[in-house]
Short mmCIF file of C-alpha atoms in Angstrom, two decimals:
data_model
loop_
_atom_site.label_atom_id
_atom_site.label_comp_id
_atom_site.label_asym_id
_atom_site.label_seq_id
_atom_site.Cartn_x
_atom_site.Cartn_y
_atom_site.Cartn_z
CA MET A 16 -62.70 -42.50 59.93
CA GLN A 17 -66.21 -43.63 59.31
CA ASP A 18 -65.59 -46.10 62.12
CA ILE A 19 -65.47 -43.15 64.49
CA ALA A 20 -68.94 -41.94 63.60
CA ILE A 21 -70.33 -45.44 63.64
CA ALA A 22 -68.77 -46.14 67.01
CA VAL A 23 -70.29 -42.98 68.49
CA LEU A 24 -73.70 -43.96 67.19
CA GLU A 25 -73.47 -47.61 68.14
CA SER A 26 -72.20 -46.84 71.63
CA PHE A 27 -74.98 -44.42 72.29
CA ASP A 28 -77.05 -46.98 74.17
CA ARG A 29 -74.23 -47.30 76.67
CA TYR A 30 -74.15 -43.59 77.37
CA ASP A 31 -75.04 -42.73 80.96
CA PRO A 32 -77.11 -39.51 80.82
CA SER A 33 -75.91 -38.52 84.29
CA GLN A 34 -72.40 -38.07 82.85
CA PRO A 35 -71.34 -35.18 80.62
CA PHE A 36 -71.97 -36.23 77.06
CA ALA A 37 -69.10 -34.37 75.44
CA ALA A 38 -66.55 -36.18 77.58
CA TRP A 39 -68.13 -39.52 76.73
CA ALA A 40 -68.21 -38.78 72.99
CA ILE A 41 -64.60 -37.66 73.01
CA GLY A 42 -63.71 -40.86 74.84
CA VAL A 43 -65.38 -42.98 72.18
CA ALA A 44 -63.77 -40.91 69.44
CA ARG A 45 -60.34 -41.22 71.00
CA ASN A 46 -60.68 -44.96 71.16
CA GLN A 47 -61.48 -44.95 67.49
CA VAL A 48 -58.54 -42.71 66.63
CA ARG A 49 -56.35 -45.12 68.59
CA LEU A 50 -57.85 -47.99 66.69
CA TYR A 51 -57.21 -46.16 63.43
CA PHE A 52 -53.55 -45.59 64.18
CA ARG A 53 -53.00 -49.03 65.65
CA THR A 54 -54.92 -51.44 63.52
CA LEU A 55 -55.96 -49.91 60.23
CA HIS A 56 -52.44 -49.61 58.90
CA ARG A 57 -50.56 -52.52 60.36
CA ASP A 58 -47.57 -51.71 58.20
CA ARG A 59 -46.96 -48.55 60.19
CA LEU A 60 -45.21 -48.35 63.55
CA ARG A 61 -47.42 -47.36 66.45
CA PHE A 62 -47.51 -44.02 68.13
CA SER A 63 -47.44 -43.80 71.92
CA ASP A 64 -50.73 -43.16 73.76
CA SER A 65 -49.74 -39.61 74.68
CA ILE A 66 -49.21 -38.72 71.00
CA ILE A 67 -52.46 -40.37 69.98
CA ASP A 68 -54.29 -38.32 72.62
CA LEU A 69 -52.74 -35.15 71.23
CA LEU A 70 -53.62 -36.14 67.69
CA SER A 71 -57.21 -36.98 68.69
CA GLU A 72 -57.61 -33.42 69.87
CA ASP A 73 -56.13 -32.08 66.68
CA PHE A 74 -58.40 -34.23 64.55
CA SER A 75 -61.30 -32.88 66.58
CA LYS A 76 -60.53 -29.38 65.38
CA ILE A 77 -60.85 -30.10 61.66
CA SER A 78 -63.45 -27.77 60.22
CA THR A 79 -65.99 -28.60 57.55
CA SER A 80 -64.36 -26.06 55.23
CA GLU A 81 -61.15 -28.08 55.43
CA LEU A 82 -63.11 -31.13 54.37
CA HIS A 83 -64.72 -29.25 51.51
CA ARG A 84 -61.22 -28.58 50.17
CA LEU A 85 -60.94 -32.29 49.49
CA GLU A 86 -63.71 -32.05 46.94
CA HIS A 87 -60.98 -30.82 44.59
CA LEU A 88 -58.83 -33.91 45.10
CA GLN A 89 -60.31 -35.93 42.26
CA THR A 90 -59.75 -33.04 39.83
CA CYS A 91 -56.17 -32.76 40.99
CA VAL A 92 -55.58 -36.50 40.71
CA ASP A 93 -56.88 -36.35 37.16
CA LYS A 94 -54.25 -33.72 36.37
CA LEU A 95 -51.33 -35.91 37.46
CA ASP A 96 -49.07 -37.26 34.75
CA ALA A 97 -49.26 -40.93 33.81
CA ARG A 98 -46.28 -41.98 35.94
CA ALA A 99 -47.66 -40.23 39.02
CA LYS A 100 -51.05 -41.82 38.49
CA GLU A 101 -49.38 -45.20 38.21
CA LEU A 102 -47.57 -44.66 41.48
CA CYS A 103 -50.77 -43.54 43.23
CA GLN A 104 -52.59 -46.53 41.86
CA ALA A 105 -49.94 -48.88 43.20
CA ARG A 106 -49.76 -47.19 46.60
CA TYR A 107 -53.43 -46.52 47.28
CA SER A 108 -55.36 -48.94 45.15
CA GLU A 109 -53.00 -51.90 45.41
CA ASN A 110 -51.80 -50.89 48.89
CA GLN A 111 -48.18 -51.54 47.99
CA LYS A 112 -45.26 -50.11 49.91
CA PRO A 113 -42.50 -48.17 48.12
CA ALA A 114 -40.18 -51.20 48.03
CA GLN A 115 -42.82 -53.33 46.30
CA ILE A 116 -43.68 -50.51 43.91
CA ALA A 117 -40.02 -50.12 43.03
CA GLN A 118 -39.82 -53.82 42.14
CA TRP A 119 -42.92 -53.57 40.05
CA LEU A 120 -42.48 -50.25 38.31
CA GLY A 121 -38.72 -49.91 38.50
CA GLY A 122 -36.48 -47.49 40.38
CA SER A 123 -35.30 -47.57 43.99
CA PRO A 124 -37.54 -47.75 47.08
CA ASN A 125 -36.18 -44.41 48.21
CA GLY A 126 -36.88 -42.90 44.80
CA VAL A 127 -40.46 -44.16 44.89
CA ALA A 128 -40.96 -42.81 48.43
CA LYS A 129 -39.66 -39.41 47.35
CA ALA A 130 -41.88 -39.46 44.29
CA LEU A 131 -44.93 -40.23 46.42
CA GLN A 132 -43.99 -37.37 48.73
CA ARG A 133 -43.75 -35.00 45.75
CA ILE A 134 -47.09 -36.21 44.42
CA ARG A 135 -48.83 -35.54 47.74
CA GLU A 136 -47.25 -32.10 47.93
CA GLN A 137 -48.34 -31.47 44.34
CA LEU A 138 -51.90 -32.52 45.16
CA LYS A 139 -51.91 -30.32 48.25
CA ASP A 140 -50.79 -27.31 46.18
CA CYS A 141 -53.31 -28.10 43.46
CA ILE A 142 -56.14 -28.26 46.02
CA GLN A 143 -54.99 -24.95 47.48
CA ARG A 144 -55.07 -23.33 44.03
CA HIS A 145 -58.59 -24.58 43.44
CA VAL A 146 -59.71 -23.29 46.83
CA GLN A 147 -58.28 -19.89 45.96
CA LEU A 148 -59.97 -19.91 42.57
CA ASP A 149 -63.22 -20.62 44.38
CA GLY A 150 -62.58 -17.55 46.49
CA GLY A 151 -61.84 -19.51 49.65
CA SER A 152 -59.44 -18.19 52.23
CA LEU A 153 -57.89 -21.45 53.36
CA MET B 18 -40.91 -26.19 60.08
CA ASN B 19 -37.97 -28.53 59.88
CA PRO B 20 -37.83 -30.19 56.41
CA ASN B 21 -36.74 -33.41 58.08
CA ASP B 22 -39.98 -33.43 60.07
CA LEU B 23 -41.96 -33.04 56.87
CA GLU B 24 -40.13 -35.97 55.39
CA LEU B 25 -40.92 -38.03 58.49
CA ILE B 26 -44.62 -37.39 57.93
CA HIS B 27 -44.36 -38.99 54.51
CA ARG B 28 -42.16 -41.80 55.72
CA TYR B 29 -44.77 -42.55 58.39
CA LEU B 30 -47.61 -42.51 55.87
CA ASP B 31 -45.78 -44.89 53.59
CA GLY B 32 -44.89 -47.26 56.41
CA GLN B 33 -41.19 -46.46 55.93
CA ILE B 34 -40.42 -44.89 59.28
CA THR B 35 -37.96 -46.72 61.55
CA GLU B 36 -38.21 -47.09 65.35
CA THR B 37 -35.52 -44.46 65.85
CA GLU B 38 -37.15 -42.05 63.42
CA LEU B 39 -40.49 -42.61 65.12
CA GLN B 40 -39.02 -41.54 68.46
CA VAL B 41 -37.66 -38.36 66.89
CA PHE B 42 -40.95 -37.79 65.09
CA GLU B 43 -43.00 -38.22 68.28
CA HIS B 44 -40.75 -35.78 70.07
CA SER B 45 -41.26 -33.21 67.30
CA LEU B 46 -45.01 -33.81 67.23
CA LYS B 47 -45.22 -33.27 70.99
CA ASP B 48 -43.34 -29.99 70.70
CA SER B 49 -44.83 -28.52 67.56
CA ASN B 50 -48.46 -27.68 67.13
CA GLU B 51 -47.67 -26.66 63.55
CA LEU B 52 -46.20 -30.06 62.77
CA ARG B 53 -49.23 -31.81 64.22
CA GLN B 54 -51.50 -29.69 62.03
CA GLU B 55 -49.41 -30.59 59.03
CA PHE B 56 -49.57 -34.25 60.00
CA VAL B 57 -53.35 -34.17 60.44
CA GLN B 58 -53.76 -32.57 57.01
CA ALA B 59 -51.39 -35.05 55.40
CA THR B 60 -53.21 -37.99 57.01
CA LEU B 61 -56.52 -36.64 55.79
CA LEU B 62 -55.18 -36.32 52.24
CA ASP B 63 -53.59 -39.77 52.40
CA GLU B 64 -56.80 -41.37 53.66
CA SER B 65 -58.84 -39.55 51.02
CA LEU B 66 -56.53 -40.83 48.30
CA ARG B 67 -56.91 -44.32 49.68
CA HIS B 68 -60.68 -44.05 49.44
CA ALA B 69 -60.71 -42.20 46.13
CA LEU B 70 -58.42 -44.68 44.40
CA GLY B 71 -59.48 -47.73 46.35
CA LYS B 72 -62.88 -49.28 46.65
CA VAL B 73 -65.96 -47.50 47.96
CA VAL B 74 -67.46 -50.58 49.50
CA ASN B 75 -65.13 -53.12 50.95
CA GLU B 76 -67.47 -56.04 51.17
CA GLY B 77 -67.54 -58.18 48.03
CA PRO B 78 -71.27 -58.44 47.39
CA LYS B 79 -71.93 -54.75 48.02
CA ASN B 80 -69.09 -53.78 45.79
CA GLU B 81 -70.51 -55.89 43.05
CA SER B 82 -73.88 -54.30 43.63
CA VAL B 83 -72.51 -50.82 43.22
CA SER B 84 -70.84 -51.73 39.98
CA LEU B 85 -73.92 -53.40 38.66
CA ALA B 86 -76.14 -50.53 39.62
CA GLU B 87 -73.81 -48.02 38.14
CA SER B 88 -73.58 -49.87 34.88
CA GLN B 89 -77.32 -50.27 34.76
CA VAL B 90 -78.21 -46.68 35.27
CA GLY B 91 -75.13 -45.13 33.73
CA PHE B 92 -73.72 -43.53 36.87
CA SER B 93 -70.33 -41.98 36.81
CA LYS B 94 -68.49 -44.44 39.05
CA GLY B 95 -65.73 -41.98 39.79
CA ALA B 96 -68.14 -39.24 40.75
CA ILE B 97 -70.07 -41.45 43.13
CA ARG B 98 -66.91 -42.89 44.59
CA TRP B 99 -65.42 -39.50 45.26
CA ARG B 100 -68.61 -38.06 46.64
CA SER B 101 -68.76 -41.00 48.98
CA VAL B 102 -65.30 -40.25 50.26
CA VAL B 103 -66.07 -36.66 51.08
CA VAL B 104 -69.42 -37.53 52.53
CA VAL B 105 -68.02 -40.28 54.72
CA LEU B 106 -65.31 -38.00 55.96
CA ALA B 107 -67.66 -35.13 56.51
CA THR B 108 -70.15 -37.24 58.40
CA SER B 109 -67.50 -38.84 60.53
CA ILE B 110 -65.82 -35.65 61.38
CA LEU B 111 -69.03 -33.80 62.01
CA LEU B 112 -69.69 -36.40 64.64
CA LEU B 113 -66.18 -36.70 65.94
CA MET B 114 -64.95 -33.21 65.58
CA GLY B 115 -67.79 -30.94 66.35
CA LEU B 116 -67.63 -32.17 69.93
CA PHE B 117 -71.01 -33.09 69.40
CA LEU B 118 -73.91 -34.29 71.21
CA LEU B 119 -74.94 -31.37 73.27
CA SER B 120 -74.09 -32.02 76.86
CA ASN B 121 -77.64 -31.95 78.06
CA ARG B 122 -79.58 -33.52 75.27
CA ASN B 123 -82.65 -34.07 77.39
CA GLN B 124 -83.25 -30.36 77.37
CA LEU B 125 -83.52 -30.43 73.64
CA SER B 126 -86.89 -31.73 72.73
CA ALA B 127 -86.96 -33.31 69.31
CA SER B 128 -90.51 -32.16 68.78
CA GLU B 129 -89.47 -28.55 69.34
CA GLU B 130 -86.76 -29.01 66.76
CA PHE B 131 -89.25 -30.47 64.29
CA SER B 132 -91.61 -27.56 64.92
CA ARG B 133 -88.85 -25.10 64.14
CA MET B 134 -88.02 -26.95 60.94
CA LEU B 135 -91.65 -26.95 59.86
CA LYS B 136 -91.95 -23.25 60.59
CA SER B 137 -88.90 -22.56 58.46
CA LEU B 138 -90.25 -24.73 55.63
CA SER B 139 -93.34 -22.59 55.38
CA LYS B 140 -91.20 -19.69 54.18
CA GLY B 141 -90.05 -19.32 50.57
CA ASP B 142 -88.85 -21.88 48.06
CA ARG B 143 -85.84 -24.12 48.32
CA LEU B 144 -83.68 -26.03 45.87
CA TYR B 145 -81.97 -29.27 46.90
CA ARG B 146 -79.54 -31.35 44.87
CA ILE B 147 -79.69 -35.10 45.30
CA ASP B 148 -76.45 -37.09 45.47
CA VAL B 149 -76.52 -40.86 45.45
CA GLU B 150 -73.75 -42.06 47.71
CA GLN B 151 -74.28 -45.77 47.49
CA VAL B 152 -76.46 -48.22 45.61
CA VAL B 153 -77.00 -51.74 46.86
CA LEU B 154 -78.89 -54.08 44.57
CA PRO B 155 -81.18 -56.67 46.12
CA SER B 156 -80.40 -60.33 46.40
CA LYS B 157 -82.03 -62.60 43.82
CA LYS B 158 -84.56 -63.67 46.47
CA GLN B 159 -85.50 -60.05 47.19
CA MET B 160 -85.60 -59.28 43.49
CA ASP B 161 -88.05 -62.15 42.93
CA LYS B 162 -90.47 -60.50 45.33
CA TYR B 163 -90.32 -57.24 43.44
CA ASP B 164 -92.96 -56.43 40.89
CA ARG B 165 -90.99 -56.67 37.65
CA THR B 166 -93.81 -55.21 35.62
CA ARG B 167 -93.02 -51.80 37.07
CA PRO B 168 -90.52 -49.85 35.00
CA PRO B 169 -87.12 -49.23 36.58
CA LYS B 170 -86.85 -45.89 38.30
CA PRO B 171 -84.63 -43.32 36.62
CA THR B 172 -81.53 -42.39 38.53
CA LEU B 173 -81.76 -39.88 41.33
CA GLU B 174 -78.11 -38.95 40.96
CA GLY B 175 -77.82 -35.22 40.31
CA ALA B 176 -81.59 -34.74 40.48
CA LYS B 177 -82.94 -31.37 41.57
CA LEU B 178 -85.75 -31.06 44.06
CA TYR B 179 -87.60 -27.78 44.39
CA VAL B 180 -89.81 -27.48 47.46
CA ARG B 181 -92.36 -24.85 48.46
CA GLY B 182 -94.07 -24.96 51.83
CA LEU B 183 -94.93 -28.38 53.12
CA ASP B 184 -96.67 -30.04 50.19
CA GLN B 185 -95.46 -28.56 46.91
CA PHE B 186 -92.51 -29.97 45.02
CA VAL B 187 -90.91 -30.35 41.62
CA LEU B 188 -88.43 -33.19 41.11
CA MET B 189 -86.24 -32.99 38.00
CA ARG B 190 -84.26 -36.07 37.07
CA PHE B 191 -81.55 -36.12 34.47
CA VAL B 192 -80.18 -38.82 32.21
CA ASP B 193 -76.82 -38.11 30.57
CA ASP B 194 -77.09 -34.51 31.80
CA ALA B 195 -80.34 -33.97 29.90
CA LEU B 196 -83.55 -33.26 31.78
CA ARG B 197 -85.78 -36.28 31.19
CA PHE B 198 -88.35 -36.74 33.94
CA VAL B 199 -90.21 -34.03 35.84
CA THR B 200 -92.75 -34.82 38.53
CA GLY B 201 -94.40 -32.52 41.00
CA SER B 202 -97.35 -31.25 42.88
CA ASP B 203 -98.71 -27.78 43.46
CA GLY B 204 -100.47 -28.99 46.59
CA GLN B 205 -103.72 -29.61 44.72
CA ILE B 206 -102.73 -31.53 41.62
CA GLY B 207 -100.02 -34.13 41.28
CA TRP B 208 -98.40 -34.45 37.85
CA ALA B 209 -95.72 -36.24 35.86
CA ILE B 210 -93.96 -35.37 32.62
CA ALA B 211 -92.03 -38.19 30.93
CA PRO B 212 -89.60 -37.74 28.01
CA SER B 213 -92.33 -38.75 25.61
CA GLY B 214 -96.07 -39.11 25.73
CA PRO B 215 -98.69 -36.98 27.41
CA VAL B 216 -98.49 -35.17 30.70
CA ARG B 217 -100.37 -37.05 33.41
CA ILE B 218 -102.17 -35.26 36.20
CA SER B 219 -104.25 -36.36 39.18
CA SER B 220 -106.10 -34.76 42.07
CA ASP B 221 -104.25 -37.28 44.25
CA THR B 222 -101.23 -35.18 45.06
CA GLN B 223 -99.30 -38.27 46.17
CA ARG B 224 -100.03 -40.04 42.88
CA PHE B 225 -96.73 -39.28 41.21
CA ASN B 226 -94.42 -39.00 44.15
CA ARG B 227 -93.18 -42.58 44.00
CA ASP B 228 -89.82 -41.32 42.82
CA LEU B 229 -89.31 -39.01 45.73
CA PRO B 230 -86.74 -40.22 48.22
CA GLY B 231 -88.47 -41.64 51.25
CA HIS B 232 -91.98 -41.91 49.85
CA GLU B 233 -92.13 -45.69 50.11
CA HIS B 234 -92.27 -45.61 53.86
CA SER B 235 -94.27 -42.46 54.42
CA ILE B 236 -91.37 -40.10 54.65
CA PRO B 237 -92.07 -38.23 51.43
CA LEU B 238 -90.18 -35.06 50.82
CA GLY B 239 -93.18 -33.84 48.90
CA ASN B 240 -95.07 -33.68 52.16
CA LEU B 241 -92.60 -32.74 54.80
CA SER B 242 -94.97 -32.32 57.71
CA GLN B 243 -96.13 -35.91 57.20
CA GLY B 244 -92.53 -37.03 56.81
CA LEU B 245 -91.31 -35.40 59.98
CA GLU B 246 -94.28 -36.77 61.90
CA ARG B 247 -93.41 -40.26 60.71
CA ILE B 248 -89.80 -39.84 61.80
CA GLN B 249 -90.90 -38.90 65.31
CA LYS B 250 -93.02 -42.04 65.57
CA ALA B 251 -90.82 -44.66 63.97
CA TYR B 252 -87.34 -43.47 64.79
CA ALA B 253 -85.19 -42.89 67.87
CA VAL B 254 -83.99 -39.33 67.58
CA GLN B 255 -80.73 -37.80 68.78
CA ILE B 256 -79.66 -34.21 68.39
CA VAL B 257 -76.03 -33.53 67.67
CA ALA B 258 -74.15 -30.29 67.41
CA ALA B 259 -72.71 -30.02 63.92
CA ALA B 260 -70.73 -27.06 62.63
CA SER B 261 -71.18 -23.63 61.19
CA ASN B 262 -72.71 -23.35 57.74
CA GLU B 263 -70.68 -20.80 55.86
CA GLN B 264 -73.18 -20.42 53.04
CA PHE B 265 -76.04 -19.52 55.33
CA GLU B 266 -73.89 -18.05 58.10
CA GLU B 267 -75.46 -20.06 60.86
CA GLN B 268 -74.56 -22.65 63.47
CA GLU B 269 -76.16 -25.95 62.65
CA ALA B 270 -77.27 -29.01 64.55
CA MET B 271 -77.80 -32.49 63.23
CA LEU B 272 -80.79 -34.63 64.01
CA ILE B 273 -79.98 -38.31 63.71
CA ALA B 274 -82.98 -40.59 63.54
CA THR B 275 -82.30 -44.30 63.87
CA LYS B 276 -85.09 -46.64 62.83
CA LYS B 277 -86.74 -48.46 65.70
CA SER B 278 -86.91 -52.22 65.68
CA GLY B 279 -89.82 -53.55 63.64
CA GLU B 280 -90.40 -50.31 61.75
CA ARG B 281 -89.92 -49.93 58.01
CA GLY B 282 -88.00 -47.27 56.17
CA PRO B 283 -84.44 -46.04 55.77
CA LYS B 284 -82.09 -47.41 58.41
CA ARG B 285 -81.04 -43.93 59.46
CA ILE B 286 -82.07 -40.40 58.56
CA GLU B 287 -79.87 -37.41 59.25
CA ILE B 288 -81.18 -33.87 59.05
CA GLN B 289 -78.76 -30.98 59.32
CA TYR B 290 -80.52 -27.76 60.20
CA GLY B 291 -79.94 -24.24 61.46
CA LYS B 292 -80.11 -24.03 65.23
CA GLN B 293 -81.85 -20.69 65.12
CA SER B 294 -83.72 -20.69 61.83
CA GLY B 295 -84.65 -24.37 61.58
CA ARG B 296 -83.58 -24.18 57.92
CA ILE B 297 -82.91 -27.72 56.67
CA ALA B 298 -79.54 -27.63 54.93
CA GLN B 299 -79.19 -31.36 54.34
CA PHE B 300 -81.11 -34.59 54.49
CA ARG B 301 -79.36 -37.93 54.35
CA PHE B 302 -81.19 -41.23 54.00
CA VAL B 303 -79.08 -44.26 54.80
CA GLU B 304 -80.11 -47.52 53.15
CA MET B 305 -83.36 -46.16 51.87
CA PRO B 306 -85.59 -48.57 49.95
CA TYR B 307 -85.95 -47.27 46.40
CA GLY B 308 -87.64 -49.72 44.11
CA PRO B 309 -85.80 -52.99 44.59
CA GLU B 310 -82.59 -51.21 45.56
CA ARG B 311 -81.37 -49.66 48.77
CA LEU B 312 -79.81 -46.27 48.34
CA THR B 313 -77.90 -43.93 50.54
CA VAL B 314 -78.76 -40.46 49.29
CA ARG B 315 -78.02 -36.95 50.41
CA LEU B 316 -80.08 -33.87 49.66
CA ILE B 317 -78.11 -30.67 49.89
CA LEU B 318 -79.76 -27.29 50.07
CA LEU B 319 -78.29 -25.30 47.19
CA ASP B 320 -80.35 -22.17 47.42
CA GLU B 321 -83.36 -20.40 48.84
CA LEU B 322 -85.32 -18.89 46.01
CA SER B 323 -88.35 -16.94 45.09
CA LEU B 324 -89.78 -18.93 42.21
CA PRO B 325 -92.70 -17.83 40.01
CA ASP B 326 -96.12 -18.45 41.57
CA ASN B 327 -97.00 -21.11 39.01
CA PHE B 328 -93.65 -22.94 39.11
CA PHE B 329 -95.14 -25.92 40.96
CA SER B 330 -97.94 -26.29 38.45
CA HIS B 331 -97.43 -28.76 35.58
CA ALA B 332 -98.24 -26.14 32.93
CA TYR B 333 -95.05 -24.30 33.79
CA HIS B 334 -92.95 -27.28 32.70
CA HIS B 335 -94.33 -28.31 29.31
CA PRO B 336 -95.44 -26.67 26.06
CA SER B 337 -99.05 -25.52 26.12
CA ASP B 338 -99.92 -27.79 23.19
CA GLN B 339 -98.68 -31.00 24.85
CA ASP B 340 -101.44 -33.50 25.61
CA VAL B 341 -102.54 -33.68 29.22
CA ILE B 342 -104.33 -36.72 30.59
CA ASP B 343 -106.36 -36.30 33.74
CA GLU B 344 -106.19 -39.67 35.47
CA ASP B 345 -109.30 -38.89 37.55
CA THR B 346 -111.38 -38.63 34.38
CA GLU B 347 -109.59 -41.51 32.71
CA GLN B 348 -110.48 -43.88 35.56
CA LYS B 349 -114.14 -43.00 35.32
#
């Protein structure tokens, strides 16, 4: 996502002041969102342009308070049990897919995928609890 | 929401989704705003995990630099790494998501914005926390040029900067969570208190501000009017719409200053400030020279305070029986 901000800044010289800026910035941002979905994770299948356009708009509505929630992520990761941490490490640090993780750590690819899903849900709930403890409304 | 759709989100994130499933998933995404929101949130979490558990800096040499710097100054690698993730995301999305650069930027004069900031700075006292997002050590060649007789600067990570008006400051730096170095100026006398030895004071108010972010290229936070003036001269300035600041209940804008060719100083400076009040809520210095290193640091406004009148004087910060050396007299 940092590519988006950098692209907006680096493209600024090409901005034509006679054109509405917001439309131009959204255009740059959309290109970057497309790039994100198409090239960053080559192991994923690609969305169609119409879906990427919809998602670009949705990404544009993320509020700063939603981002602040993520400040609790590290705390929540620290609370995971050893097996969950191992799975996260393999998926996010080693960038391994469930099938590779299953070969490495044991179990079935489907089992690993389900476990990763549970871990993300667990992290989401943990973040939500922390936000509530902080008195947030999200 | 259909549980199958939720599962498809995770299958997509893990690169498990099939062509057929993708078609179904796209159809659901098109139809359901709620599912798209869920997907956006899940992608954000997934990407944050990737950054938090992966590497902060992808390039080899920089990565090595971060590790070296952290080990040298005792940074918490995890803390810096995680802060970097949030900061990168926040910066990106502020730019992407706020729908940004105001449509008629020419109407916004940067100098007017600076004037409003300066006006706001003249009121009350402020406390900023300094976060170090990235440390890049110099190459051997650059290091050779650096004056090795100068002691290494203590870390800025977690430092607190108190500011009053335009030229009074107190910078508190911590080592292993213990307050170790305090430097400041009350606008008339500059001073420094080290962990041991006497307090040093000077009528040169800039004398001890070498540890302030930005001081090396005349953008000292201890003299903000001078700093903002320098930014106007040496940097190309853009104004961007940011977001609402919940703490101070105000809409904010972001001023992005990009260093002009041939000028010295941080590569980019970002100032987030209240559109109405001019209150500076955040500074960010990207690739700021700091001793031999280049740092990316963020200063976050924690509070607006009413500190004691003598808070910016050195006497407030040390026992009355501690030796004080006046460098003006010493030089004579």
